[in-house]
Amino acid sequence: MASRVVLLGPQRFQPTLRDAVRELGVSGPVAVVTAGWQERERENDELRAHLDCEVVDLLLYHRYDDALLRDRPLAQALRRRQEELQQQQQLYRMRLEHALAAARQIVSQPEGAAVEGHLLAAIHAVRHLDRFHLRRLRREHESFEREWEPSRRVAVARHREQLAQLLDRCDLLAIAGGHVAVLLNRLRLFDLRPLIGSKPVVAWSAGAMAVSERVVLFHDSPPQGPGDPEVLDSGLGLCRGVVPLPHARQRLRLNDPHRVALFARRFAPAECVVLEGAARLEWRGERWSATPGTLRLGPDGTLREVAAS
Amino acid sequence: MIRALEGLLADGPPSADRIDRFLREHSFPLVDGRSVTFVWRGEADSVNLRHWIFGLSTFQPLRRIDGTGLWHLTIEIPERSRVEYKLEIIRGEQREWIMDPLNPRIARDPFGANSVCHGEGYATPEWALPDPVARPGRIEELAVPSRALEGVQRVDVYLPARFRRTRRYPLLVVHDGDDYLRYSFLKTVLDNLIHRLEIAPLIVALTGSSDRLREYGADPRHAAFLADELLPHLQAHLPLIHRPESRGLLGASFGAVASLHAAWQRQEVWGRLLLQSGSFVFSDIGDHRRGPVFDAVVDFVNQFRERPGRPASRIFLSCGVFEPLIYENRTILPLLQSAGIEVRYEEARDGHNWENWRDRLRAGLSWTFPGPLWMVYE
């Protein structure tokens, strides 16, 4: 298990990665995963310049494509599995829409004992649905693992061996943002978690989401649809007790106390943390610490500073 | 009478200085809930408000305040409305249409410009305004030889930010492309919506016509140009996704007719349609009475109403409620739905103009070419 996990916000306008790496006492080499950038995976000049140390590109996006090109049965199996997972997600969403609509209606009622009772029950229903969905997804993943053992198949194992050697000579792993499902699939296929060992990990945006316990997708005001936060899947679980929310100020109506309260209460006891600007969370195995000004969603609908755990 | 004006007139005819101050201290037209007051200052025999709101008299006279050169008119405009207008100044035999000199808001179109009244609660969408953070796409010019249209067609092509040839993109073909760029700020909208992840990065072919009313009026040569010449040319030169659901047509007014007609003529080619304020004129019986320029359109729409087929799998349809075409658009909606097409329909309190069409682009483009908003966190 990674010795320390640092979660950062988006790095485009206010890069804090280098400081985070330095404060972990690392001066290189740093292994990077930019698979979330998809076909732009290799366009990491800015990242290299910012880190200003030796950078080792793990190239998970391209390795994934290469492995599947060489292992057509696995590629087809993964495609079928993807279709099944998408169907699970659609069915979950159908139920979630109604469950969340009820909770939203109740949370906006005038306060009172009766309302609170029903609100608790409504939130419980949503939490139950989230757990149900995660359990089904875990079963799918476990069944797939048992049947195919992807990381032991020749094409994947070859890449995995190379990744192990690359990681072995690096002092830290940095995981960038981008497409969270693409990132997660690549991390999973190559079973990167054991290869990380006890190395410190710094992850931002989708990278932060992928290394947490569960990946929660969110946007309160999409151009289509109701804007219901949904659980996508389990994450790598390198850290616990946090739901990272990169770009929260753009994506969430943080001035709507009902929505904030519902979000916070739904995922409690995990803290839903706004990852923006200079926000930084550090996980040291059992405890969290945060830079001053790092905010979380409060169950009372306000934004509160994250206290050390 | 609106409160601000009542205050000005409370003590009888105001002096020139008081009027000066009043005009300086207020924005015009004056908006107070649903009451909107238009004001003009000057010497004239009469002054009319000229607008294009279907259902209201097309000209409405302003009243002069005795002893002053101040004219005013209050009408009711629903919340969230957007109304383009001009003032008609009449002096003797002379009639002059002018933009409201007291109102800095203007909207341009191919015929010039109009003043714009924002009803209570309306604001220009922020995603339609330049965003310095949004990476810009670029526009390149292509020349597409066409037998169908007897000549080389100039087509501008929008390539999204971070365009790369190793990736494949959906395609949107736009009618009146230049006008969409100029008057609906299409490039800004595309840059912003792609940056916001609300629409897929896509390639946009901006087409035009030198004989618009004929070519866009349900002309089979135009449909042939799009499917048999433009599309193959674009496929040969650009990395496009080769699936109907990744190909769409966009048009407004006659451009919407052209889009629907082209898709109807070549079913299974264009999977997505964005039809804005379509001139879907039809006749159940007798003459359509819209003039000869509509003859081919009416023939097509009448045929379409008999046999809608399935011109696309997903359609965005919009119309302003102040447009005379609102009836035709409301009528075509159930036909599209009955054909098993996924339709999103949107009405707006606006008229037949480019900023109405601009204001619908987020809904329309995100419906037809949804982006990875839920999945991408950079």
Short mmCIF file of N, CA, C and O in Angstrom, two decimals, chain A residues 10 12-13 39-40 43 177-181 205-206 209 217-219 221-224 227-229 232 246-247 251, chain B residues 132-135 162 164 166-167 169 195-198 344 362-368 372-378:
data_model
loop_
_atom_site.label_atom_id
_atom_site.label_comp_id
_atom_site.label_asym_id
_atom_site.label_seq_id
_atom_site.Cartn_x
_atom_site.Cartn_y
_atom_site.Cartn_z
N PRO A 10 -7.10 20.54 -9.96
CA PRO A 10 -6.64 20.70 -11.34
C PRO A 10 -5.33 21.47 -11.41
O PRO A 10 -5.10 22.39 -10.63
N ARG A 12 -3.94 22.90 -14.34
CA ARG A 12 -3.70 23.70 -15.55
C ARG A 12 -3.30 25.14 -15.22
O ARG A 12 -2.33 25.65 -15.78
N PHE A 13 -4.02 25.78 -14.33
CA PHE A 13 -3.75 27.21 -14.08
C PHE A 13 -2.98 27.47 -12.79
O PHE A 13 -2.39 28.52 -12.64
N GLU A 39 -5.36 9.84 -26.20
CA GLU A 39 -4.35 9.88 -27.29
C GLU A 39 -3.33 10.99 -27.09
O GLU A 39 -2.29 11.01 -27.74
N ARG A 40 -3.57 11.90 -26.14
CA ARG A 40 -2.57 12.95 -25.86
C ARG A 40 -1.61 12.52 -24.75
O ARG A 40 -0.88 13.35 -24.20
N GLU A 43 1.87 13.88 -24.65
CA GLU A 43 2.08 15.33 -24.73
C GLU A 43 2.26 15.90 -23.33
O GLU A 43 1.45 16.66 -22.82
N GLY A 177 -5.04 13.80 -14.30
CA GLY A 177 -6.48 13.73 -14.52
C GLY A 177 -6.83 13.36 -15.94
O GLY A 177 -6.02 12.81 -16.66
N GLY A 178 -8.06 13.68 -16.32
CA GLY A 178 -8.53 13.35 -17.66
C GLY A 178 -9.79 12.51 -17.59
O GLY A 178 -10.66 12.74 -16.74
N HIS A 179 -9.87 11.51 -18.44
CA HIS A 179 -11.06 10.64 -18.52
C HIS A 179 -10.94 9.58 -17.42
O HIS A 179 -10.10 8.68 -17.51
N VAL A 180 -11.81 9.67 -16.44
CA VAL A 180 -11.62 8.83 -15.26
C VAL A 180 -11.85 7.35 -15.55
O VAL A 180 -11.14 6.50 -15.00
N ALA A 181 -12.79 7.02 -16.41
CA ALA A 181 -13.05 5.60 -16.71
C ALA A 181 -11.90 5.00 -17.51
O ALA A 181 -11.48 3.86 -17.27
N SER A 205 -7.20 15.59 -9.85
CA SER A 205 -8.45 15.54 -10.63
C SER A 205 -8.91 14.09 -10.80
O SER A 205 -9.09 13.39 -9.81
N ALA A 206 -9.05 13.62 -12.04
CA ALA A 206 -9.51 12.24 -12.24
C ALA A 206 -8.55 11.24 -11.60
O ALA A 206 -8.97 10.15 -11.16
N MET A 209 -9.60 10.91 -8.11
CA MET A 209 -10.83 10.11 -8.05
C MET A 209 -10.50 8.63 -8.19
O MET A 209 -11.05 7.79 -7.47
N LEU A 217 -19.11 10.48 -9.91
CA LEU A 217 -19.22 11.45 -11.01
C LEU A 217 -20.25 12.51 -10.60
O LEU A 217 -21.27 12.18 -9.99
N PHE A 218 -19.99 13.76 -10.98
CA PHE A 218 -20.89 14.81 -10.49
C PHE A 218 -20.92 16.01 -11.42
O PHE A 218 -19.91 16.39 -12.01
N HIS A 219 -22.09 16.57 -11.56
CA HIS A 219 -22.29 17.87 -12.23
C HIS A 219 -23.73 18.29 -11.96
O HIS A 219 -24.65 17.61 -12.37
N SER A 221 -25.38 20.94 -13.05
CA SER A 221 -26.11 21.67 -14.11
C SER A 221 -25.66 21.25 -15.50
O SER A 221 -25.21 22.08 -16.29
N PRO A 222 -25.81 19.98 -15.82
CA PRO A 222 -25.43 19.56 -17.17
C PRO A 222 -26.44 20.11 -18.18
O PRO A 222 -27.57 20.41 -17.80
N PRO A 223 -26.08 20.22 -19.43
CA PRO A 223 -27.04 20.72 -20.42
C PRO A 223 -28.17 19.73 -20.68
O PRO A 223 -29.22 20.10 -21.17
N GLN A 224 -27.94 18.46 -20.36
CA GLN A 224 -28.99 17.45 -20.52
C GLN A 224 -29.10 16.65 -19.23
O GLN A 224 -28.09 16.32 -18.63
N GLY A 227 -28.69 15.96 -13.61
CA GLY A 227 -27.51 16.34 -12.83
C GLY A 227 -27.43 15.59 -11.52
O GLY A 227 -27.23 16.18 -10.46
N ASP A 228 -27.62 14.26 -11.56
CA ASP A 228 -27.54 13.45 -10.35
C ASP A 228 -26.14 12.90 -10.16
O ASP A 228 -25.65 12.16 -11.02
N PRO A 229 -25.49 13.21 -9.04
CA PRO A 229 -24.18 12.59 -8.80
C PRO A 229 -24.37 11.07 -8.75
O PRO A 229 -25.34 10.59 -8.18
N LEU A 232 -19.63 5.64 -10.06
CA LEU A 232 -19.22 4.96 -11.30
C LEU A 232 -18.70 3.56 -11.00
O LEU A 232 -19.05 2.60 -11.68
N PRO A 246 -12.85 17.42 -7.85
CA PRO A 246 -12.11 18.43 -8.62
C PRO A 246 -13.08 19.32 -9.40
O PRO A 246 -14.15 18.89 -9.80
N HIS A 247 -12.71 20.57 -9.62
CA HIS A 247 -13.57 21.54 -10.34
C HIS A 247 -14.93 21.70 -9.66
O HIS A 247 -15.93 21.96 -10.34
N ARG A 251 -18.66 22.75 -11.21
CA ARG A 251 -19.60 21.66 -11.45
C ARG A 251 -20.76 21.62 -10.46
O ARG A 251 -21.81 21.06 -10.77
N PRO B 132 -11.74 33.44 -22.12
CA PRO B 132 -10.29 33.39 -22.37
C PRO B 132 -9.67 32.04 -21.99
O PRO B 132 -8.59 31.70 -22.45
N VAL B 133 -10.38 31.28 -21.17
CA VAL B 133 -9.85 30.00 -20.71
C VAL B 133 -10.10 28.88 -21.73
O VAL B 133 -9.39 27.87 -21.75
N ALA B 134 -11.08 29.08 -22.58
CA ALA B 134 -11.42 28.04 -23.56
C ALA B 134 -10.37 28.02 -24.66
O ALA B 134 -10.08 29.04 -25.28
N ARG B 135 -9.82 26.84 -24.91
CA ARG B 135 -8.85 26.73 -26.01
C ARG B 135 -9.58 26.93 -27.33
O ARG B 135 -10.64 26.33 -27.53
N ARG B 162 -6.86 21.35 -30.09
CA ARG B 162 -6.09 20.11 -29.91
C ARG B 162 -6.50 19.04 -30.93
O ARG B 162 -6.46 17.85 -30.65
N ARG B 164 -6.28 16.44 -33.75
CA ARG B 164 -5.18 15.55 -34.14
C ARG B 164 -5.71 14.55 -35.14
O ARG B 164 -6.85 14.07 -35.05
N THR B 166 -4.87 11.51 -35.48
CA THR B 166 -4.94 10.13 -35.00
C THR B 166 -6.25 9.85 -34.28
O THR B 166 -6.51 8.73 -33.87
N ARG B 167 -7.06 10.87 -34.16
CA ARG B 167 -8.36 10.69 -33.50
C ARG B 167 -9.45 10.87 -34.54
O ARG B 167 -9.25 11.56 -35.53
N TYR B 169 -13.44 12.09 -35.45
CA TYR B 169 -14.37 13.08 -34.93
C TYR B 169 -15.75 12.96 -35.56
O TYR B 169 -15.88 12.57 -36.73
N HIS B 195 -14.76 23.14 -24.60
CA HIS B 195 -13.93 23.35 -23.41
C HIS B 195 -14.66 22.89 -22.15
O HIS B 195 -14.07 22.27 -21.26
N ARG B 196 -15.94 23.18 -22.08
CA ARG B 196 -16.74 22.79 -20.92
C ARG B 196 -17.11 21.32 -20.94
O ARG B 196 -17.79 20.84 -20.04
N LEU B 197 -16.68 20.60 -21.96
CA LEU B 197 -16.94 19.16 -22.10
C LEU B 197 -18.42 18.85 -22.33
O LEU B 197 -18.83 17.70 -22.24
N GLU B 198 -19.19 19.86 -22.66
CA GLU B 198 -20.63 19.65 -22.84
C GLU B 198 -20.97 19.09 -24.21
O GLU B 198 -22.04 18.51 -24.40
N ARG B 344 -35.75 16.31 -29.08
CA ARG B 344 -35.82 17.30 -28.02
C ARG B 344 -36.33 18.59 -28.66
O ARG B 344 -35.77 19.06 -29.65
N ARG B 362 -26.53 25.48 -27.17
CA ARG B 362 -26.03 24.60 -26.10
C ARG B 362 -26.94 23.39 -25.95
O ARG B 362 -26.47 22.24 -25.91
N ALA B 363 -28.24 23.64 -25.89
CA ALA B 363 -29.19 22.53 -25.75
C ALA B 363 -29.12 21.63 -26.99
O ALA B 363 -29.10 20.40 -26.88
N GLY B 364 -29.09 22.25 -28.17
CA GLY B 364 -29.12 21.46 -29.40
C GLY B 364 -27.87 20.63 -29.62
O GLY B 364 -27.93 19.44 -29.92
N LEU B 365 -26.72 21.25 -29.44
CA LEU B 365 -25.46 20.54 -29.71
C LEU B 365 -25.19 19.49 -28.64
O LEU B 365 -24.68 18.40 -28.94
N SER B 366 -25.52 19.78 -27.39
CA SER B 366 -25.28 18.78 -26.34
C SER B 366 -26.25 17.61 -26.46
O SER B 366 -25.96 16.51 -25.98
N TRP B 367 -27.39 17.83 -27.06
CA TRP B 367 -28.35 16.74 -27.30
C TRP B 367 -27.89 15.85 -28.44
O TRP B 367 -28.00 14.63 -28.39
N THR B 368 -27.40 16.46 -29.50
CA THR B 368 -27.03 15.68 -30.68
C THR B 368 -25.59 15.18 -30.64
O THR B 368 -25.30 14.11 -31.18
N PRO B 372 -18.06 14.57 -23.02
CA PRO B 372 -17.66 13.68 -21.92
C PRO B 372 -17.68 14.37 -20.56
O PRO B 372 -16.83 14.10 -19.71
N LEU B 373 -18.67 15.24 -20.38
CA LEU B 373 -18.74 16.05 -19.16
C LEU B 373 -18.67 15.22 -17.89
O LEU B 373 -18.02 15.60 -16.91
N TRP B 374 -19.37 14.10 -17.89
CA TRP B 374 -19.45 13.31 -16.67
C TRP B 374 -18.17 12.53 -16.41
O TRP B 374 -17.91 12.13 -15.29
N MET B 375 -17.40 12.30 -17.46
CA MET B 375 -16.25 11.41 -17.31
C MET B 375 -14.90 12.11 -17.23
O MET B 375 -13.94 11.53 -16.78
N VAL B 376 -14.81 13.34 -17.71
CA VAL B 376 -13.49 13.97 -17.80
C VAL B 376 -13.33 15.03 -16.71
O VAL B 376 -14.13 15.96 -16.61
N TYR B 377 -12.26 14.85 -15.94
CA TYR B 377 -11.92 15.79 -14.86
C TYR B 377 -10.43 16.07 -15.03
O TYR B 377 -9.58 15.30 -14.59
N GLU B 378 -10.11 17.16 -15.69
CA GLU B 378 -8.70 17.41 -16.05
C GLU B 378 -7.90 18.02 -14.91
O GLU B 378 -8.47 18.67 -14.03
#
